[in-house]
PDB file of C-alpha atoms in Angstrom:
ATOM      1  CA  MET M   1      75.252  35.569  51.713  1.00  0.00           C
ATOM      2  CA  LYS M   2      73.660  32.301  49.462  1.00  0.00           C
ATOM      3  CA  GLY M   3      70.570  32.133  48.351  1.00  0.00           C
ATOM      4  CA  ARG M   4      69.126  35.326  47.056  1.00  0.00           C
ATOM      5  CA  GLN M   5      69.362  38.104  48.072  1.00  0.00           C
ATOM      6  CA  PHE M   6      66.476  41.682  48.402  1.00  0.00           C
ATOM      7  CA  GLU M   7      66.191  44.358  49.322  1.00  0.00           C
ATOM      8  CA  LEU M   8      63.859  46.585  51.634  1.00  0.00           C
ATOM      9  CA  LYS M   9      63.742  50.240  51.048  1.00  0.00           C
ATOM     10  CA  VAL M  10      62.500  53.241  52.755  1.00  0.00           C
ATOM     11  CA  PHE M  11      60.790  56.227  51.171  1.00  0.00           C
ATOM     12  CA  LYS M  12      58.656  59.154  51.220  1.00  0.00           C
ATOM     13  CA  ARG M  13      55.662  59.759  50.722  1.00  0.00           C
ATOM     14  CA  LYS M  14      53.335  63.506  50.887  1.00  0.00           C
ATOM     15  CA  HIS M  15      52.627  64.376  54.096  1.00  0.00           C
ATOM     16  CA  ASP M  16      56.350  62.783  55.758  1.00  0.00           C
ATOM     17  CA  ASP M  17      54.816  59.295  55.608  1.00  0.00           C
ATOM     18  CA  MET M  18      56.506  56.636  55.126  1.00  0.00           C
ATOM     19  CA  GLY M  19      56.504  53.580  52.645  1.00  0.00           C
ATOM     20  CA  LEU M  20      58.022  50.682  51.531  1.00  0.00           C
ATOM     21  CA  ALA M  21      59.844  49.389  48.919  1.00  0.00           C
ATOM     22  CA  PHE M  22      60.921  45.241  48.786  1.00  0.00           C
ATOM     23  CA  SER M  23      62.235  43.687  46.006  1.00  0.00           C
ATOM     24  CA  GLU M  24      64.422  40.635  44.772  1.00  0.00           C
ATOM     25  CA  VAL M  25      67.712  41.307  43.081  1.00  0.00           C
ATOM     26  CA  SER M  26      68.587  39.560  39.534  1.00  0.00           C
ATOM     27  CA  SER M  27      72.142  38.206  40.078  1.00  0.00           C
ATOM     28  CA  GLU M  28      74.849  39.359  39.066  1.00  0.00           C
ATOM     29  CA  GLN M  29      74.371  36.127  36.041  1.00  0.00           C
ATOM     30  CA  GLU M  30      70.665  37.036  35.587  1.00  0.00           C
ATOM     31  CA  ARG M  31      71.280  39.764  34.530  1.00  0.00           C
ATOM     32  CA  LYS M  32      74.398  39.044  32.066  1.00  0.00           C
ATOM     33  CA  LYS M  33      71.675  36.965  30.406  1.00  0.00           C
ATOM     34  CA  GLY M  34      68.953  39.759  30.684  1.00  0.00           C
ATOM     35  CA  GLN M  35      67.065  37.557  31.998  1.00  0.00           C
ATOM     36  CA  ARG M  36      64.524  39.878  34.259  1.00  0.00           C
ATOM     37  CA  GLU M  37      64.563  42.508  36.624  1.00  0.00           C
ATOM     38  CA  GLY M  38      63.884  42.225  39.689  1.00  0.00           C
ATOM     39  CA  ARG M  39      59.386  43.427  40.370  1.00  0.00           C
ATOM     40  CA  GLU M  40      59.537  46.256  42.879  1.00  0.00           C
ATOM     41  CA  PHE M  41      55.845  45.983  45.742  1.00  0.00           C
ATOM     42  CA  ARG M  42      55.207  48.715  46.964  1.00  0.00           C
ATOM     43  CA  ILE M  43      53.106  48.787  50.848  1.00  0.00           C
ATOM     44  CA  TRP M  44      52.138  51.964  52.672  1.00  0.00           C
ATOM     45  CA  GLY M  45      50.344  54.033  54.822  1.00  0.00           C
ATOM     46  CA  THR M  46      47.771  51.457  58.033  1.00  0.00           C
ATOM     47  CA  PRO M  47      49.546  47.524  56.128  1.00  0.00           C
ATOM     48  CA  ALA M  48      52.583  49.276  56.738  1.00  0.00           C
ATOM     49  CA  ARG M  49      52.401  50.505  60.011  1.00  0.00           C
ATOM     50  CA  VAL M  50      50.545  47.119  60.838  1.00  0.00           C
ATOM     51  CA  LEU M  51      53.542  45.455  59.693  1.00  0.00           C
ATOM     52  CA  THR M  52      56.201  47.215  60.943  1.00  0.00           C
ATOM     53  CA  GLU M  53      56.487  45.052  64.967  1.00  0.00           C
ATOM     54  CA  THR M  54      57.381  42.482  61.939  1.00  0.00           C
ATOM     55  CA  LEU M  55      59.772  44.946  60.084  1.00  0.00           C
ATOM     56  CA  LEU M  56      61.942  46.074  62.918  1.00  0.00           C
ATOM     57  CA  GLY M  57      62.464  41.489  63.720  1.00  0.00           C
ATOM     58  CA  THR M  58      63.826  40.888  60.296  1.00  0.00           C
ATOM     59  CA  ILE M  59      66.049  43.374  60.184  1.00  0.00           C
ATOM     60  CA  LYS M  60      67.577  42.952  63.427  1.00  0.00           C
ATOM     61  CA  LYS M  61      68.139  39.620  62.283  1.00  0.00           C
ATOM     62  CA  GLN M  62      69.815  40.811  59.483  1.00  0.00           C
ATOM     63  CA  GLY M  63      72.308  42.526  62.139  1.00  0.00           C
ATOM     64  CA  TYR M  64      70.649  45.671  61.234  1.00  0.00           C
ATOM     65  CA  ARG M  65      69.752  47.385  64.630  1.00  0.00           C
ATOM     66  CA  PRO M  66      65.766  48.442  64.099  1.00  0.00           C
ATOM     67  CA  THR M  67      66.163  52.487  64.769  1.00  0.00           C
ATOM     68  CA  ALA M  68      67.186  52.196  61.408  1.00  0.00           C
ATOM     69  CA  LEU M  69      64.404  51.786  59.896  1.00  0.00           C
ATOM     70  CA  SER M  70      63.652  55.456  59.743  1.00  0.00           C
ATOM     71  CA  LEU M  71      62.892  57.900  56.734  1.00  0.00           C
ATOM     72  CA  GLN M  72      66.652  59.352  56.973  1.00  0.00           C
ATOM     73  CA  ARG M  73      67.831  56.052  56.341  1.00  0.00           C
ATOM     74  CA  LYS M  74      68.703  56.058  51.716  1.00  0.00           C
ATOM     75  CA  ALA M  75      70.424  52.399  51.517  1.00  0.00           C
ATOM     76  CA  PRO M  76      68.443  49.579  51.220  1.00  0.00           C
ATOM     77  CA  PHE M  77      68.116  46.688  53.951  1.00  0.00           C
ATOM     78  CA  ILE M  78      70.027  43.726  52.521  1.00  0.00           C
ATOM     79  CA  LEU M  79      67.963  39.893  53.889  1.00  0.00           C
ATOM     80  CA  ASP M  80      69.437  37.398  52.924  1.00  0.00           C
ATOM     81  CA  GLU M  81      66.673  34.627  51.295  1.00  0.00           C
ATOM     82  CA  ALA M  82      64.457  32.762  53.984  1.00  0.00           C
ATOM     83  CA  SER M  83      63.762  36.183  55.159  1.00  0.00           C
ATOM     84  CA  GLY M  84      63.691  38.174  51.757  1.00  0.00           C
ATOM     85  CA  VAL M  85      60.663  35.620  51.056  1.00  0.00           C
ATOM     86  CA  ARG M  86      58.603  35.407  54.143  1.00  0.00           C
ATOM     87  CA  LEU M  87      58.778  39.342  54.186  1.00  0.00           C
ATOM     88  CA  GLY M  88      57.891  39.053  49.963  1.00  0.00           C
ATOM     89  CA  LEU M  89      54.394  37.289  51.383  1.00  0.00           C
ATOM     90  CA  PHE M  90      53.878  39.785  53.850  1.00  0.00           C
ATOM     91  CA  PHE M  91      54.381  42.067  50.270  1.00  0.00           C
ATOM     92  CA  PHE M  92      51.898  39.903  48.292  1.00  0.00           C
ATOM     93  CA  ALA M  93      49.499  39.712  50.661  1.00  0.00           C
ATOM     94  CA  LEU M  94      49.532  43.026  52.847  1.00  0.00           C
ATOM     95  CA  LYS M  95      48.912  45.780  50.010  1.00  0.00           C
ATOM     96  CA  PRO M  96      44.792  44.818  48.585  1.00  0.00           C
ATOM     97  CA  LEU M  97      43.740  45.021  52.402  1.00  0.00           C
ATOM     98  CA  ARG M  98      42.104  46.738  53.938  1.00  0.00           C
ATOM     99  CA  LYS M  99      41.201  45.563  57.834  1.00  0.00           C
ATOM    100  CA  VAL M 100      43.825  46.117  59.951  1.00  0.00           C
ATOM    101  CA  SER M 101      42.093  43.003  61.667  1.00  0.00           C
ATOM    102  CA  ARG M 102      42.629  41.374  58.136  1.00  0.00           C
ATOM    103  CA  MET M 103      46.520  41.766  57.755  1.00  0.00           C
ATOM    104  CA  GLU M 104      47.622  40.487  61.604  1.00  0.00           C
ATOM    105  CA  GLU M 105      44.964  38.473  61.265  1.00  0.00           C
ATOM    106  CA  ILE M 106      47.416  36.559  57.288  1.00  0.00           C
ATOM    107  CA  ILE M 107      50.938  38.054  59.291  1.00  0.00           C
ATOM    108  CA  SER M 108      49.666  35.372  62.094  1.00  0.00           C
ATOM    109  CA  GLY M 109      48.706  33.290  59.564  1.00  0.00           C
ATOM    110  CA  ILE M 110      52.546  33.487  57.398  1.00  0.00           C
ATOM    111  CA  GLU M 111      54.495  33.664  60.802  1.00  0.00           C
ATOM    112  CA  ARG M 112      52.742  29.918  61.915  1.00  0.00           C
ATOM    113  CA  MET M 113      54.042  28.376  57.542  1.00  0.00           C
ATOM    114  CA  SER M 114      57.285  26.953  57.848  1.00  0.00           C
ATOM    115  CA  ASP M 115      60.483  27.665  55.812  1.00  0.00           C
ATOM    116  CA  GLU M 116      58.908  25.468  52.674  1.00  0.00           C
ATOM    117  CA  GLU M 117      55.750  26.718  52.434  1.00  0.00           C
ATOM    118  CA  THR M 118      56.585  30.571  52.239  1.00  0.00           C
ATOM    119  CA  TYR M 119      59.482  29.739  49.188  1.00  0.00           C
ATOM    120  CA  TYR M 120      56.309  27.591  48.104  1.00  0.00           C
ATOM    121  CA  TRP M 121      53.794  30.556  47.812  1.00  0.00           C
ATOM    122  CA  TYR M 122      55.715  33.631  47.013  1.00  0.00           C
ATOM    123  CA  ALA M 123      57.206  31.478  43.624  1.00  0.00           C
ATOM    124  CA  LYS M 124      53.358  31.313  43.191  1.00  0.00           C
ATOM    125  CA  CYS M 125      52.294  34.889  43.574  1.00  0.00           C
ATOM    126  CA  SER M 126      55.548  35.940  42.111  1.00  0.00           C
ATOM    127  CA  ASN M 127      55.012  34.985  39.049  1.00  0.00           C
ATOM    128  CA  GLY M 128      53.460  36.917  37.080  1.00  0.00           C
ATOM    129  CA  ARG M 129      50.518  39.463  37.236  1.00  0.00           C
ATOM    130  CA  ASN M 130      48.483  37.229  35.160  1.00  0.00           C
ATOM    131  CA  THR M 131      47.808  34.130  37.989  1.00  0.00           C
ATOM    132  CA  GLU M 132      48.379  36.750  40.736  1.00  0.00           C
ATOM    133  CA  ILE M 133      45.215  37.521  41.398  1.00  0.00           C
ATOM    134  CA  GLY M 134      44.180  33.959  42.490  1.00  0.00           C
ATOM    135  CA  ASN M 135      47.587  32.969  44.162  1.00  0.00           C
ATOM    136  CA  LEU M 136      46.339  35.505  46.768  1.00  0.00           C
ATOM    137  CA  CYS M 137      43.007  34.521  47.365  1.00  0.00           C
ATOM    138  CA  GLU M 138      44.136  31.718  47.430  1.00  0.00           C
ATOM    139  CA  LEU M 139      47.238  32.876  49.661  1.00  0.00           C
ATOM    140  CA  ASP M 140      44.527  33.990  51.058  1.00  0.00           C
ATOM    141  CA  LEU M 141      41.685  31.556  51.959  1.00  0.00           C
ATOM    142  CA  ARG M 142      44.662  29.987  53.087  1.00  0.00           C
ATOM    143  CA  MET M 143      45.100  31.573  56.002  1.00  0.00           C
ATOM    144  CA  LYS M 144      41.762  30.993  57.730  1.00  0.00           C
ATOM    145  CA  LYS M 145      42.196  28.000  59.555  1.00  0.00           C
ATOM    146  CA  LEU M 146      39.946  25.058  59.219  1.00  0.00           C
ATOM    147  CA  ARG M 147      37.533  23.757  62.800  1.00  0.00           C
ATOM    148  CA  ALA M 148      38.492  20.063  62.473  1.00  0.00           C
ATOM    149  CA  TRP M 149      37.696  17.383  64.727  1.00  0.00           C
ATOM    150  CA  ILE M 150      40.559  14.100  64.645  1.00  0.00           C
ATOM    151  CA  PHE M 151      39.274  10.612  64.609  1.00  0.00           C
ATOM    152  CA  ILE M 152      41.641   7.989  64.570  1.00  0.00           C
ATOM    153  CA  ASP M 153      41.702   4.065  65.448  1.00  0.00           C
ATOM    154  CA  ALA M 154      44.347   2.299  67.329  1.00  0.00           C
ATOM    155  CA  SER M 155      44.335  -0.838  66.491  1.00  0.00           C
ATOM    156  CA  ASN M 156      44.643   0.354  62.138  1.00  0.00           C
ATOM    157  CA  VAL M 157      47.431   2.977  62.927  1.00  0.00           C
ATOM    158  CA  HIS M 158      49.127   0.357  64.773  1.00  0.00           C
ATOM    159  CA  TYR M 159      49.818  -2.075  62.122  1.00  0.00           C
ATOM    160  CA  TYR M 160      50.688   0.339  60.149  1.00  0.00           C
ATOM    161  CA  LEU M 161      53.177   1.530  62.025  1.00  0.00           C
ATOM    162  CA  VAL M 162      54.465  -2.068  63.113  1.00  0.00           C
ATOM    163  CA  LYS M 163      53.849  -2.862  59.341  1.00  0.00           C
ATOM    164  CA  ALA M 164      55.836   0.949  57.872  1.00  0.00           C
ATOM    165  CA  ARG M 165      58.772   0.780  61.132  1.00  0.00           C
ATOM    166  CA  TRP M 166      57.716   4.266  62.075  1.00  0.00           C
ATOM    167  CA  LYS M 167      56.644   5.692  65.251  1.00  0.00           C
ATOM    168  CA  ILE M 168      54.903   8.499  66.174  1.00  0.00           C
ATOM    169  CA  ASP M 169      55.173  11.582  68.921  1.00  0.00           C
ATOM    170  CA  TRP M 170      51.415  12.179  69.253  1.00  0.00           C
ATOM    171  CA  LYS M 171      52.396  15.896  70.799  1.00  0.00           C
ATOM    172  CA  LYS M 172      54.563  16.314  67.459  1.00  0.00           C
ATOM    173  CA  PHE M 173      51.279  14.928  65.834  1.00  0.00           C
ATOM    174  CA  LYS M 174      49.206  17.831  67.861  1.00  0.00           C
ATOM    175  CA  LEU M 175      51.343  21.019  67.461  1.00  0.00           C
ATOM    176  CA  PHE M 176      51.216  19.963  63.966  1.00  0.00           C
ATOM    177  CA  CYS M 177      47.393  19.462  63.458  1.00  0.00           C
ATOM    178  CA  GLU M 178      47.242  23.482  65.777  1.00  0.00           C
ATOM    179  CA  ARG M 179      49.423  24.687  63.223  1.00  0.00           C
ATOM    180  CA  HIS M 180      47.505  23.698  60.189  1.00  0.00           C
ATOM    181  CA  TYR M 181      43.706  23.829  62.125  1.00  0.00           C
ATOM    182  CA  GLU M 182      41.660  26.631  63.711  1.00  0.00           C
ATOM    183  CA  ALA M 183      40.751  24.102  67.874  1.00  0.00           C
ATOM    184  CA  PRO M 184      40.947  20.493  66.605  1.00  0.00           C
ATOM    185  CA  ARG M 185      40.208  18.369  69.134  1.00  0.00           C
ATOM    186  CA  TYR M 186      41.626  14.514  68.847  1.00  0.00           C
ATOM    187  CA  PHE M 187      39.492  11.152  69.369  1.00  0.00           C
ATOM    188  CA  TYR M 188      41.929   8.217  69.825  1.00  0.00           C
ATOM    189  CA  TYR M 189      39.662   4.284  69.593  1.00  0.00           C
ATOM    190  CA  GLU M 190      41.323   1.189  71.233  1.00  0.00           C
ATOM    191  CA  GLY M 191      38.875  -1.045  71.864  1.00  0.00           C
ATOM    192  CA  VAL M 192      38.868  -2.603  75.555  1.00  0.00           C
ATOM    193  CA  PRO M 193      37.551  -6.303  75.217  1.00  0.00           C
ATOM    194  CA  SER M 194      35.214  -6.875  78.192  1.00  0.00           C
ATOM    195  CA  LYS M 195      35.481  -9.293  80.106  1.00  0.00           C
ATOM    196  CA  ALA M 196      33.336 -11.935  78.129  1.00  0.00           C
ATOM    197  CA  GLN M 197      35.944 -11.477  74.854  1.00  0.00           C
ATOM    198  CA  TYR M 198      38.986 -12.053  76.961  1.00  0.00           C
ATOM    199  CA  PHE M 199      38.989 -14.612  77.763  1.00  0.00           C
ATOM    200  CA  ASP M 200      37.928 -16.043  74.955  1.00  0.00           C
ATOM    201  CA  ILE M 201      40.846 -14.805  74.017  1.00  0.00           C
ATOM    202  CA  HIS M 202      42.524 -15.877  76.663  1.00  0.00           C
ATOM    203  CA  PRO M 203      41.354 -18.807  78.232  1.00  0.00           C
ATOM    204  CA  ASN M 204      43.845 -19.854  80.293  1.00  0.00           C
ATOM    205  CA  HIS M 205      43.769 -16.744  82.252  1.00  0.00           C
ATOM    206  CA  SER M 206      42.030 -15.610  85.200  1.00  0.00           C
ATOM    207  CA  LEU M 207      39.852 -13.166  86.516  1.00  0.00           C
ATOM    208  CA  PRO M 208      43.173 -10.876  88.376  1.00  0.00           C
ATOM    209  CA  GLN M 209      45.186 -11.027  85.343  1.00  0.00           C
ATOM    210  CA  PHE M 210      42.001  -9.614  82.986  1.00  0.00           C
ATOM    211  CA  LYS M 211      41.349  -6.547  85.700  1.00  0.00           C
ATOM    212  CA  GLN M 212      45.179  -6.304  85.086  1.00  0.00           C
ATOM    213  CA  ALA M 213      45.197  -5.862  81.670  1.00  0.00           C
ATOM    214  CA  LYS M 214      42.221  -3.685  82.184  1.00  0.00           C
ATOM    215  CA  LYS M 215      43.624  -1.487  85.245  1.00  0.00           C
ATOM    216  CA  ASP M 216      46.731  -1.617  82.741  1.00  0.00           C
ATOM    217  CA  LYS M 217      45.257   0.174  79.767  1.00  0.00           C
ATOM    218  CA  MET M 218      43.414   2.828  81.030  1.00  0.00           C
ATOM    219  CA  LYS M 219      47.568   3.379  82.839  1.00  0.00           C
ATOM    220  CA  TYR M 220      48.574   3.821  78.572  1.00  0.00           C
ATOM    221  CA  PHE M 221      45.628   5.921  78.508  1.00  0.00           C
ATOM    222  CA  LYS M 222      46.162   8.344  81.150  1.00  0.00           C
ATOM    223  CA  SER M 223      50.427   8.330  81.016  1.00  0.00           C
ATOM    224  CA  LEU M 224      49.199   9.460  77.391  1.00  0.00           C
ATOM    225  CA  THR M 225      47.121  12.199  77.958  1.00  0.00           C
ATOM    226  CA  LEU M 226      49.838  13.857  79.785  1.00  0.00           C
ATOM    227  CA  SER M 227      52.007  13.655  77.689  1.00  0.00           C
ATOM    228  CA  VAL M 228      50.381  15.411  75.077  1.00  0.00           C
ATOM    229  CA  VAL M 229      48.116  17.606  76.511  1.00  0.00           C
ATOM    230  CA  GLY M 230      50.444  17.888  79.598  1.00  0.00           C
ATOM    231  CA  ARG M 231      49.642  18.232  83.798  1.00  0.00           C
ATOM    232  CA  GLY M 232      47.386  19.803  84.706  1.00  0.00           C
ATOM    233  CA  GLY M 233      45.282  20.111  81.169  1.00  0.00           C
ATOM    234  CA  GLY M 234      42.294  19.827  82.138  1.00  0.00           C
ATOM    235  CA  GLY M 235      41.808  17.816  79.755  1.00  0.00           C
ATOM    236  CA  PRO M 236      38.473  14.828  79.953  1.00  0.00           C
ATOM    237  CA  THR M 237      39.015  11.608  81.618  1.00  0.00           C
ATOM    238  CA  PRO M 238      38.747   9.399  79.079  1.00  0.00           C
ATOM    239  CA  SER M 239      36.316   6.187  79.145  1.00  0.00           C
ATOM    240  CA  ALA M 240      36.772   2.588  78.954  1.00  0.00           C
ATOM    241  CA  ASN M 241      38.037   2.481  74.565  1.00  0.00           C
ATOM    242  CA  GLN M 242      37.929   6.973  73.722  1.00  0.00           C
ATOM    243  CA  LEU M 243      40.346   8.912  74.064  1.00  0.00           C
ATOM    244  CA  CYS M 244      39.773  13.118  74.044  1.00  0.00           C
ATOM    245  CA  TRP M 245      42.683  15.257  74.369  1.00  0.00           C
TER     246      TRP M 245
END
């Protein structure tokens, strides 16, 4: 198994209540150098019960049967690096909480994180006791997604993309924003010249060419709406110079 390893243990509390202990396993090289012993974090009661479904998915991914998560199990569950880091975040974030609704929000937020984000937050939360409380508060704020309206100036975006030789997948852009913001709305602005402006720019064009250019622009707006929102998305009809998702 590559990378760091983590352990999840089951322990018994009073009244046969199940507790869970999470720890990072020190590597053989670290043990020889006496560098550090992995810290152990424990949860029980409501946080453990709220996390049960996520735990079952995690141990199943590691090749264990879901029924193995019981008080009868003595051996620890061995977790790979990516799963262990993500599970560690759950332990850090849930232990100080009391409200079930808030725990569920935190779990949902951490599940949406990329692996890179979980590594960043795990490093911050596990890097010593002095900063742990502040890091947990910062993580808690990270989970509370802000509302956002996003305004896109098509001309500026177009010229920058041409210069940088980039292309934007607007569907992926929309998914990225929804991941980080609550109920975002998008406004895509692109100028459609009036008849006077059009013939100033294209003095040799005819009226049918102007009408076709305007029709092509609206067709582009419609195709962009369908590609991002999908057919039957129920989005508003775009105006002559504004596209709303």
